[in-house]
Structure formats: C-alpha cells, structure tokens
Short mmCIF file of N, CA and C in Angstrom, two decimals:
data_model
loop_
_atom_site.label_atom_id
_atom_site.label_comp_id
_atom_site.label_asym_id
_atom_site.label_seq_id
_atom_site.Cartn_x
_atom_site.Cartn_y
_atom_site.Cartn_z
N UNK R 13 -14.89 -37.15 -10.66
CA UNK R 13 -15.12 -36.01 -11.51
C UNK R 13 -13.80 -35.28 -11.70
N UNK R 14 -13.69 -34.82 -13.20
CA UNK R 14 -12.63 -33.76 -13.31
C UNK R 14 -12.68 -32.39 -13.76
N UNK R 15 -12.45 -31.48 -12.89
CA UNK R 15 -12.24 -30.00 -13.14
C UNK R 15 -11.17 -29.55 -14.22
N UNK R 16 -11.45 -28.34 -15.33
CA UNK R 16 -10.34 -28.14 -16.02
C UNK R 16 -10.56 -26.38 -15.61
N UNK R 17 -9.59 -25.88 -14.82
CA UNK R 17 -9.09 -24.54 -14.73
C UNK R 17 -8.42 -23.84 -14.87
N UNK R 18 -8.72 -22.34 -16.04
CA UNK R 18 -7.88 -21.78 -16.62
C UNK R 18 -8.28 -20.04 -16.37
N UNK R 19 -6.71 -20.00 -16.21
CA UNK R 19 -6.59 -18.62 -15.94
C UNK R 19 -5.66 -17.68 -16.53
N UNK R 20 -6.39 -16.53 -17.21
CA UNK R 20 -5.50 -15.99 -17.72
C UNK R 20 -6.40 -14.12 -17.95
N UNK R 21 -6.24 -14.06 -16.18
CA UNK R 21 -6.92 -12.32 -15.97
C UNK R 21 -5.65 -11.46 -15.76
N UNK R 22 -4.60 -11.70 -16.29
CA UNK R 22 -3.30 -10.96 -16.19
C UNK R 22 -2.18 -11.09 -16.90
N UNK R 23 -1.07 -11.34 -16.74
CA UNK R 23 -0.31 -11.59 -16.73
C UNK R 23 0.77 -13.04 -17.02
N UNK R 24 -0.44 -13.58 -16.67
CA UNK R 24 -0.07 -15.23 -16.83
C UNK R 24 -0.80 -16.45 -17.23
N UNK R 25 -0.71 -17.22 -18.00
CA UNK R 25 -1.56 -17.80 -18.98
C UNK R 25 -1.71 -19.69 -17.92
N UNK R 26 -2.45 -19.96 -16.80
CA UNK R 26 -2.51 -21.31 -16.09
C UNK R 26 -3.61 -22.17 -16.07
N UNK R 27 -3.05 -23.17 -16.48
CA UNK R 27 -4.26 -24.30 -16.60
C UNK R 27 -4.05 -25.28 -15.77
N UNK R 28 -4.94 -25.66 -14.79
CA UNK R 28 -5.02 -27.19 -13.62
C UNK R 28 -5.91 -27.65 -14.47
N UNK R 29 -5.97 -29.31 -14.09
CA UNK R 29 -6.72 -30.36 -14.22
C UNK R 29 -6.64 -31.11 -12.90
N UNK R 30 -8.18 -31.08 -12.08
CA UNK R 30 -7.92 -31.76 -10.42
C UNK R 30 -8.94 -32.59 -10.86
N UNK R 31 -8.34 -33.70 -9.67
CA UNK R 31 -9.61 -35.01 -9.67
C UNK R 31 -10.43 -34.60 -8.22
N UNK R 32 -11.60 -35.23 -8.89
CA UNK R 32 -12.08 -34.92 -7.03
C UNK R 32 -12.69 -36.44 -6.79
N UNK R 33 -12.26 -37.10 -5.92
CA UNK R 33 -13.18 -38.36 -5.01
C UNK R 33 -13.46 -38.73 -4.26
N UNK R 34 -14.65 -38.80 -3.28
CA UNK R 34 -14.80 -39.03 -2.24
C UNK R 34 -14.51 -37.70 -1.30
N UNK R 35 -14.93 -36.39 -2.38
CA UNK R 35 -14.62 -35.28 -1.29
C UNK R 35 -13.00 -34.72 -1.65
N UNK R 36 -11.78 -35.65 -1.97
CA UNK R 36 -10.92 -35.27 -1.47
C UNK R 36 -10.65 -34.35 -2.82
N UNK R 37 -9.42 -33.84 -3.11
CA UNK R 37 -9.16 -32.53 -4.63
C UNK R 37 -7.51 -33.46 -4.70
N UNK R 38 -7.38 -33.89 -6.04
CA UNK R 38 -6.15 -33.70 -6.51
C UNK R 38 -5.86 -33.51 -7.63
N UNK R 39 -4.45 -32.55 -7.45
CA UNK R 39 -3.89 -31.38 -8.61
C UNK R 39 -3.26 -32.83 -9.67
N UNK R 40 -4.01 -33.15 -11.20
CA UNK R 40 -3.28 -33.90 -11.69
C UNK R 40 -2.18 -32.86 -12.59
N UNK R 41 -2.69 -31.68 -12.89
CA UNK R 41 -1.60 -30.95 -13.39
C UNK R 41 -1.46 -29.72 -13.06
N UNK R 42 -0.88 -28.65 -12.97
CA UNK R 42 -0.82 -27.36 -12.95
C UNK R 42 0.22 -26.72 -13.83
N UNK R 43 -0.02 -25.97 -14.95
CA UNK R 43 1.15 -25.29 -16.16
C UNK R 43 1.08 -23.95 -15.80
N UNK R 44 1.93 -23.05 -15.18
CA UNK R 44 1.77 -21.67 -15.56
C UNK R 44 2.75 -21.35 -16.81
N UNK R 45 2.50 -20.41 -17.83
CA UNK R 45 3.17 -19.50 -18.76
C UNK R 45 3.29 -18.01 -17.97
N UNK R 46 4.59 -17.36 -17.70
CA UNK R 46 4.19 -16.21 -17.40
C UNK R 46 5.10 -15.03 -18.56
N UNK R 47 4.20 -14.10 -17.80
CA UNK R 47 4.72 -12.63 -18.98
C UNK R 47 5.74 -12.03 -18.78
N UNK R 48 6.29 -12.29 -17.57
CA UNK R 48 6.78 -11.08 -16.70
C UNK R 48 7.82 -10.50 -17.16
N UNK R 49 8.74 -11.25 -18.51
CA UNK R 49 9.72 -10.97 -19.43
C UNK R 49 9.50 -10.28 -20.01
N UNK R 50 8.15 -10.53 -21.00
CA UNK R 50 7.17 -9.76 -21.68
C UNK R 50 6.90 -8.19 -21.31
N UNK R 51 6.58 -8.04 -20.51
CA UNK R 51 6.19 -6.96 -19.84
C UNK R 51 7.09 -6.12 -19.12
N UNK R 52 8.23 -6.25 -18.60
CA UNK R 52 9.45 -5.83 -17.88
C UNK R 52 9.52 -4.55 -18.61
N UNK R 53 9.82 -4.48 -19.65
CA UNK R 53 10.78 -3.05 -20.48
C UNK R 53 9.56 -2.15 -19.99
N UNK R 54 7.86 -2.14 -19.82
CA UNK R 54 7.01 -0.84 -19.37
C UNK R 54 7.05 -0.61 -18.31
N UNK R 55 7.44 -1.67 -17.15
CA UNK R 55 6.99 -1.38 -15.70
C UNK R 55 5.83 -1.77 -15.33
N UNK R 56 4.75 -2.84 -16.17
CA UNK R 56 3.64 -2.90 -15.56
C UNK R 56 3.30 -3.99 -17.06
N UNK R 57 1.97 -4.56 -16.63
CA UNK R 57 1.14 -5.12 -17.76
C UNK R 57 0.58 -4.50 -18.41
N UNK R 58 0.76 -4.49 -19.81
CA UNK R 58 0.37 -4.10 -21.10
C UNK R 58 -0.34 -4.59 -21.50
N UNK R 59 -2.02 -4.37 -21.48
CA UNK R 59 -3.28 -5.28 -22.15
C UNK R 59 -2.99 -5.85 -23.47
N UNK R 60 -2.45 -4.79 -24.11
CA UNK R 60 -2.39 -5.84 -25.65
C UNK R 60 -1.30 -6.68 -25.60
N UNK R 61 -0.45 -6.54 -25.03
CA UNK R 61 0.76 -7.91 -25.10
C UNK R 61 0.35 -8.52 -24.27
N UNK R 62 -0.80 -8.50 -23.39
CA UNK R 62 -1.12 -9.37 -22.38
C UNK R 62 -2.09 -10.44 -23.20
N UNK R 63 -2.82 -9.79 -23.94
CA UNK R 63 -4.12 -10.24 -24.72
C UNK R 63 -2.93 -11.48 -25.73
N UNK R 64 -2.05 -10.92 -26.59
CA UNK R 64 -1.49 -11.70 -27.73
C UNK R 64 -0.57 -12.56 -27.41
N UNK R 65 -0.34 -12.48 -25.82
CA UNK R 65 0.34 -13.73 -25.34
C UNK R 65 -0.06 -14.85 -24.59
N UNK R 66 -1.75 -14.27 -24.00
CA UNK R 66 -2.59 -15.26 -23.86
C UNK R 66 -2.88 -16.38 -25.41
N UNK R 67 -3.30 -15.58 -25.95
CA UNK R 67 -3.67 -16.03 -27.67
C UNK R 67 -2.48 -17.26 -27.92
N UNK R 68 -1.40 -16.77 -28.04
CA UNK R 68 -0.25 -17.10 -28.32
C UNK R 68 -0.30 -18.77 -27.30
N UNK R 69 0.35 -18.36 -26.08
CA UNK R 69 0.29 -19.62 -25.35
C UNK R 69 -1.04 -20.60 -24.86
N UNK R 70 -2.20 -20.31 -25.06
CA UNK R 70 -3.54 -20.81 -24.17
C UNK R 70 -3.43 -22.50 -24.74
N UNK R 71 -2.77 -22.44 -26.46
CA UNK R 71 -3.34 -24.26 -27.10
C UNK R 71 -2.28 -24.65 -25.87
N UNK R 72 -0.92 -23.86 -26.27
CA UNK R 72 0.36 -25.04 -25.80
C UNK R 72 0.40 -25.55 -24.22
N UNK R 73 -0.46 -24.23 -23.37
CA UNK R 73 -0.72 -24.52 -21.93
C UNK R 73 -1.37 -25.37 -21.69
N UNK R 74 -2.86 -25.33 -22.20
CA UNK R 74 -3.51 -26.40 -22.14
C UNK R 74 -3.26 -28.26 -22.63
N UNK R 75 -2.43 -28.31 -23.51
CA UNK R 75 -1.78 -29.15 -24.25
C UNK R 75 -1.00 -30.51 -23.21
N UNK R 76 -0.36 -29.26 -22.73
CA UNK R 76 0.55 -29.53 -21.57
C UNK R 76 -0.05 -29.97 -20.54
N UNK R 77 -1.13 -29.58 -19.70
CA UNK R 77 -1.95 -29.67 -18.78
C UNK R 77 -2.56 -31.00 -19.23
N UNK R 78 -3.02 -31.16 -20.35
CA UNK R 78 -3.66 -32.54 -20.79
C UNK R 78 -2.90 -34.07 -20.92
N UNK R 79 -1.77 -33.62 -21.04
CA UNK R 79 -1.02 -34.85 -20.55
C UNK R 79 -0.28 -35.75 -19.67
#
C-alpha cells in the first residue's frame, strides 16, 4: 500500500509518498517548499502569503514527490 501526505498548516508546503509492507514504512519521497524567505520582512507568518504560496507551490510539490 501507498500513503500520499501533504502538509501545508503553516508555513511550508510538504508532500511524502511511503510504501508500507509487511508492517514495515518507507519514505519513497519527501519535498518540503518553505516560506521562511517569504515571510522574514514581518517577523512571523502572514496567512495570506501563507495561503498564495501554498496555492502557488502545492502542483510543483506534489509533482516532485510523484516522481
């Protein structure tokens, strides 16, 4: 079986793809995108540049993760 997990409750836009067999978990990919460039000049995360850079990166993360 394969898991596809994506996260993007902050700051950073990450997608895994793990196999699981026989019990055991392996990571066939892990992509993080992060903001932290993005976000630097406020001092903190900014929901709407957080929101339009999820938007922005989620195809190309996942993309990546899929191959």
């Amino acid at each position: 079986m394969k898991i596809l997990g994506i996260e993007t409750s902050c700051d950073e836009t990450a997608i895994a793809v793990l196999e699981v067999k026989n019990g055991h978990f392996n990571i066939l990919s892990n992509i993080v995108s992060s903001q932290v460039a993005v976000h630097r000049k406020w001092g903190g995360v900014v929901p709407n540049l957080a929101k339009r850079e999820h938007e922005k990166n989620l195809t190309i993360v996942l993309k990546k993760a899929l191959e």
